[in-house]
XYZ file of C-alpha atoms in Angstrom:
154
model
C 57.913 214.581 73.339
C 57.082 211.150 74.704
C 53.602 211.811 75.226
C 53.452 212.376 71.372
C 55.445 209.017 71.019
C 52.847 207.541 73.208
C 49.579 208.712 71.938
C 48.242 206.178 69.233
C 47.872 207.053 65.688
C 44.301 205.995 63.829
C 44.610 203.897 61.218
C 45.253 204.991 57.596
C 42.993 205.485 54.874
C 44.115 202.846 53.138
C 41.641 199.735 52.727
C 42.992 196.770 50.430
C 39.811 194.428 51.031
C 37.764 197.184 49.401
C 39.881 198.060 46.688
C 40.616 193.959 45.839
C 36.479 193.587 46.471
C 36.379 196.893 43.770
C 38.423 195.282 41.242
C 36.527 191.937 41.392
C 33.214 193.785 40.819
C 34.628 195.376 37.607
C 36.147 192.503 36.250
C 33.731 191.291 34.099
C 32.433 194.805 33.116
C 35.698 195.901 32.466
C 36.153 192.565 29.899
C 32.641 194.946 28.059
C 34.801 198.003 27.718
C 37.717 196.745 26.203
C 37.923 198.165 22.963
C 39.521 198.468 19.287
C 41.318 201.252 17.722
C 38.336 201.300 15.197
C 35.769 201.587 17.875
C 37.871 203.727 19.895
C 38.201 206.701 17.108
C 34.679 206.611 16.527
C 33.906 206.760 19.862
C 36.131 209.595 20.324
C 34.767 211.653 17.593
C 31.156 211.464 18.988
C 29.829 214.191 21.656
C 29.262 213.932 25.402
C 32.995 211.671 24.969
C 36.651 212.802 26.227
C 39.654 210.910 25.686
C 41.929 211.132 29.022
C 45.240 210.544 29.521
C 46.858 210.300 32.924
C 50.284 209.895 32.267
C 52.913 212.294 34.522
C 52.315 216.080 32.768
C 55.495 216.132 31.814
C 54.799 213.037 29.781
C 51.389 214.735 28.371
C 52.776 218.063 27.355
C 55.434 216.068 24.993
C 52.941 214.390 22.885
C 49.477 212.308 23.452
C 46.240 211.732 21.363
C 45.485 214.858 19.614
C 42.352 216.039 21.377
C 43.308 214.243 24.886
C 41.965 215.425 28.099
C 45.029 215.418 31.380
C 44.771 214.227 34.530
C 47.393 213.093 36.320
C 46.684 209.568 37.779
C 47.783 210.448 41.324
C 45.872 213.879 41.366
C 42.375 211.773 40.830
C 40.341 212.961 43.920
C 35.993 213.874 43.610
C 36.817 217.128 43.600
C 39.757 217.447 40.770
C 37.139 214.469 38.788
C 33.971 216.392 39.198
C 35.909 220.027 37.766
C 37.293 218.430 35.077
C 34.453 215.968 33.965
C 31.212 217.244 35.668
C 28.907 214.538 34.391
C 29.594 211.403 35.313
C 27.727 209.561 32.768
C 30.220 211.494 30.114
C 32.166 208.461 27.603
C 35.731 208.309 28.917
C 37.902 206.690 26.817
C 41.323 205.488 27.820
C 44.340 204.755 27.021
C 48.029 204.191 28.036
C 51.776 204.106 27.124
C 51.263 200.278 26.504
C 48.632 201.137 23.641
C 51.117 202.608 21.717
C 53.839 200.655 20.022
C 57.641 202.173 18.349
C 57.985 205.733 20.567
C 60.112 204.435 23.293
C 60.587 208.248 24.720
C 57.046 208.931 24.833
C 55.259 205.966 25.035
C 57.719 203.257 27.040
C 55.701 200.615 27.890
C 55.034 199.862 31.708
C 55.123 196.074 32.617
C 51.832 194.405 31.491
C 50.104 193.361 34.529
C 51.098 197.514 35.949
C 49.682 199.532 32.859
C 48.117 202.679 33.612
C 44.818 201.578 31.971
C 44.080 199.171 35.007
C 44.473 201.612 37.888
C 42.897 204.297 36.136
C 39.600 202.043 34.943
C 39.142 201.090 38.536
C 39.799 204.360 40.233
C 37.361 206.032 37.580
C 34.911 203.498 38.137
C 35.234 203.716 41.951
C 34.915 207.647 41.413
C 31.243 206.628 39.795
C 32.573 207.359 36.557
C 31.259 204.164 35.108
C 30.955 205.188 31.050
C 34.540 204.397 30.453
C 35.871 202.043 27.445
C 40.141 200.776 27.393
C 41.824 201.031 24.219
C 42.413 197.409 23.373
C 44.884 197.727 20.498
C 48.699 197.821 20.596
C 48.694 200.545 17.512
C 52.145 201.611 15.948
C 53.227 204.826 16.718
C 53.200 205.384 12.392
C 49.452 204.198 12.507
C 47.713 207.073 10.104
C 45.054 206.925 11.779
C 46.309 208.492 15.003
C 46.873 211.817 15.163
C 49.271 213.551 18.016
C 49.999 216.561 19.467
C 52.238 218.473 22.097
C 55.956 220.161 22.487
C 57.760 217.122 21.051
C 55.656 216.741 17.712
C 56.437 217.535 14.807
């Protein structure tokens, strides 16, 4: 037992510089991507384009953008990317829990500076997914011009 104690460990995957470095090189093109509902919904109705949501599943299956693609933020790996969006120039288009205004049970907002939107944008575009476009809009949950689906909608 204490030659296991004693042996050294390698250091963890986990890099910090890179990932700060990462998010500075997007931050500009990121500022490109941000876009309205408007643009958004035509976007989304136009081929080679998937809107993904990576809320928990649990979240997902209760109700999200009619249409929406899931993957779960924390399952994001090349491999689980590349089987559910082969191409990596394919339009992704995002969005998050603080995109959505009025559903507190489906949509609660996440503190601003920790919405899902920013982790996902950089991990996609780290990925070498780098076709992706934010929902900029804070749209009411009774905007008509979003349409939702899953076990909680009526």
């Amino acid at each position: 037992m204490q030659s296991q104690q004693s042996k050294k460990l390698s250091k963890s995957k986990v890099d910090y510089t890179s990932f700060l470095e990462l998010s500075e090189e997007i931050l500009d093109y990121r500022q490109e991507r941000l876009i309205p509902l408007e643009t958004f919904l035509e976007y989304a109705s136009e081929e080679n384009t998937i809107v993904l949501d990576t809320r928990s599943e649990t979240a997902f299956k209760q109700k999200h953008l009619k249409g929406a693609m899931h993957i779960n933020f924390s399952d994001f790996t090349d491999k689980k990317l590349a089987k559910k969006i082969p191409l990596k120039d394919t339009r992704i288009l995002i969005y998050c829990n603080n995109n959505i205004d009025g559903d507190r049970i489906h949509f609660a907002s996440k503190k601003t500076p920790l919405a899902l939107n920013i982790p996902t944008f950089i991990n996609l575009y780290g990925y070498g997914y780098k076709n992706v476009y934010e929902l900029s809009s804070l749209v009411p949950i009774k905007d008509q011009r979003l349409q939702f689906e899953g076990t909680s909608v009526k």
